[in-house]
């Protein structure tokens, strides 16, 4: 679930971040990440939780994926910053 602000009660956006989306970290507040979408499906920017109940929703990765590299398809929140 993507929100407009870092608070869990801030307004939720209607579109979710697609599974396998590649994002750039803009700011990190605890387990809340402000991101900019680089590649994949979802809002161009927003705030997401990096983990929920111990499950990682985003995984840190070095570098950009290759153009022909499969980074996942559309789905629930998750991806690689």
PDB file of C-alpha atoms in Angstrom:
ATOM      1  CA  UNK A   1       0.000   0.000   0.000  1.00  0.00           C
ATOM      2  CA  UNK A   2       1.461   3.356  -1.033  1.00  0.00           C
ATOM      3  CA  UNK A   3       0.704   6.430   1.068  1.00  0.00           C
ATOM      4  CA  UNK A   4       1.231  10.148   0.479  1.00  0.00           C
ATOM      5  CA  UNK A   5       3.133  10.662   3.743  1.00  0.00           C
ATOM      6  CA  UNK A   6       5.283   8.661   6.157  1.00  0.00           C
ATOM      7  CA  UNK A   7       2.523   8.191   8.729  1.00  0.00           C
ATOM      8  CA  UNK A   8       0.510   4.967   8.539  1.00  0.00           C
ATOM      9  CA  UNK A   9      -2.645   7.082   8.764  1.00  0.00           C
ATOM     10  CA  UNK A  10      -1.720   9.365   5.850  1.00  0.00           C
ATOM     11  CA  UNK A  11      -3.869   9.180   2.730  1.00  0.00           C
ATOM     12  CA  UNK A  12      -3.476   5.935   0.767  1.00  0.00           C
ATOM     13  CA  UNK A  13      -3.034   6.100  -2.982  1.00  0.00           C
ATOM     14  CA  UNK A  14      -5.354   3.961  -5.103  1.00  0.00           C
ATOM     15  CA  UNK A  15      -2.532   2.316  -7.062  1.00  0.00           C
ATOM     16  CA  UNK A  16      -0.136  -0.143  -5.413  1.00  0.00           C
ATOM     17  CA  UNK A  17       3.550  -0.624  -6.048  1.00  0.00           C
ATOM     18  CA  UNK A  18       3.949  -3.606  -8.367  1.00  0.00           C
ATOM     19  CA  UNK A  19       5.899  -6.688  -7.392  1.00  0.00           C
ATOM     20  CA  UNK A  20       9.400  -6.421  -8.805  1.00  0.00           C
ATOM     21  CA  UNK A  21       9.226  -2.641  -9.202  1.00  0.00           C
ATOM     22  CA  UNK A  22      12.613  -0.948  -9.023  1.00  0.00           C
ATOM     23  CA  UNK A  23      12.625   2.149  -6.819  1.00  0.00           C
ATOM     24  CA  UNK A  24      15.141   4.697  -5.598  1.00  0.00           C
ATOM     25  CA  UNK A  25      15.264   5.553  -1.899  1.00  0.00           C
ATOM     26  CA  UNK A  26      14.526   9.218  -1.247  1.00  0.00           C
ATOM     27  CA  UNK A  27      14.165   9.076   2.545  1.00  0.00           C
ATOM     28  CA  UNK A  28      13.927   6.417   5.252  1.00  0.00           C
ATOM     29  CA  UNK A  29      12.054   6.863   8.558  1.00  0.00           C
ATOM     30  CA  UNK A  30      12.253   3.671  10.562  1.00  0.00           C
ATOM     31  CA  UNK A  31      10.632   1.030   8.364  1.00  0.00           C
ATOM     32  CA  UNK A  32       8.891   3.619   6.134  1.00  0.00           C
ATOM     33  CA  UNK A  33      10.528   4.391   2.807  1.00  0.00           C
ATOM     34  CA  UNK A  34       9.879   7.386   0.579  1.00  0.00           C
ATOM     35  CA  UNK A  35      10.641   6.237  -2.946  1.00  0.00           C
ATOM     36  CA  UNK A  36      10.815   7.371  -6.552  1.00  0.00           C
ATOM     37  CA  UNK A  37       9.732   4.780  -9.123  1.00  0.00           C
ATOM     38  CA  UNK A  38      12.516   3.925 -11.568  1.00  0.00           C
ATOM     39  CA  UNK A  39      11.015   0.927 -13.362  1.00  0.00           C
ATOM     40  CA  UNK A  40       7.873  -1.159 -13.030  1.00  0.00           C
ATOM     41  CA  UNK A  41       4.254  -0.600 -12.074  1.00  0.00           C
ATOM     42  CA  UNK A  42       2.944   1.741  -9.419  1.00  0.00           C
ATOM     43  CA  UNK A  43       2.754   5.365  -8.352  1.00  0.00           C
ATOM     44  CA  UNK A  44       5.724   7.504  -9.435  1.00  0.00           C
ATOM     45  CA  UNK A  45       6.476   8.308  -5.781  1.00  0.00           C
ATOM     46  CA  UNK A  46       5.148   7.713  -2.310  1.00  0.00           C
ATOM     47  CA  UNK A  47       5.755   6.087   1.063  1.00  0.00           C
ATOM     48  CA  UNK A  48       5.708   2.327   1.697  1.00  0.00           C
ATOM     49  CA  UNK A  49       6.523   0.001   4.578  1.00  0.00           C
ATOM     50  CA  UNK A  50       9.739  -1.952   4.043  1.00  0.00           C
ATOM     51  CA  UNK A  51       8.422  -4.890   6.106  1.00  0.00           C
ATOM     52  CA  UNK A  52       5.209  -6.076   7.715  1.00  0.00           C
ATOM     53  CA  UNK A  53       5.069  -8.635  10.547  1.00  0.00           C
ATOM     54  CA  UNK A  54       8.660  -9.682   9.900  1.00  0.00           C
ATOM     55  CA  UNK A  55       8.215 -10.134   6.134  1.00  0.00           C
ATOM     56  CA  UNK A  56      10.438  -7.987   3.909  1.00  0.00           C
ATOM     57  CA  UNK A  57       8.403  -6.140   1.283  1.00  0.00           C
ATOM     58  CA  UNK A  58      11.357  -4.369  -0.322  1.00  0.00           C
ATOM     59  CA  UNK A  59      14.863  -5.701  -0.808  1.00  0.00           C
ATOM     60  CA  UNK A  60      17.892  -3.442  -1.168  1.00  0.00           C
ATOM     61  CA  UNK A  61      19.904  -4.000  -4.318  1.00  0.00           C
ATOM     62  CA  UNK A  62      23.006  -2.404  -5.801  1.00  0.00           C
ATOM     63  CA  UNK A  63      22.805  -1.039  -9.323  1.00  0.00           C
ATOM     64  CA  UNK A  64      20.098  -1.018 -11.965  1.00  0.00           C
ATOM     65  CA  UNK A  65      18.699  -4.212 -13.492  1.00  0.00           C
ATOM     66  CA  UNK A  66      19.634  -4.908 -17.096  1.00  0.00           C
ATOM     67  CA  UNK A  67      16.968  -4.038 -19.685  1.00  0.00           C
ATOM     68  CA  UNK A  68      16.394  -7.725 -20.410  1.00  0.00           C
ATOM     69  CA  UNK A  69      16.433  -8.784 -16.733  1.00  0.00           C
ATOM     70  CA  UNK A  70      13.111  -9.973 -15.306  1.00  0.00           C
ATOM     71  CA  UNK A  71      12.485  -8.022 -12.096  1.00  0.00           C
ATOM     72  CA  UNK A  72       8.993  -9.396 -11.518  1.00  0.00           C
ATOM     73  CA  UNK A  73       5.508  -8.641 -12.678  1.00  0.00           C
ATOM     74  CA  UNK A  74       2.532  -6.720 -11.388  1.00  0.00           C
ATOM     75  CA  UNK A  75       1.292  -7.733  -7.987  1.00  0.00           C
ATOM     76  CA  UNK A  76       1.107  -6.621  -4.356  1.00  0.00           C
ATOM     77  CA  UNK A  77       3.492  -4.117  -2.801  1.00  0.00           C
ATOM     78  CA  UNK A  78       7.112  -5.138  -3.004  1.00  0.00           C
ATOM     79  CA  UNK A  79      10.162  -4.554  -5.094  1.00  0.00           C
ATOM     80  CA  UNK A  80      13.766  -3.657  -4.981  1.00  0.00           C
ATOM     81  CA  UNK A  81      15.077  -0.245  -4.116  1.00  0.00           C
TER      82      UNK A  81
END
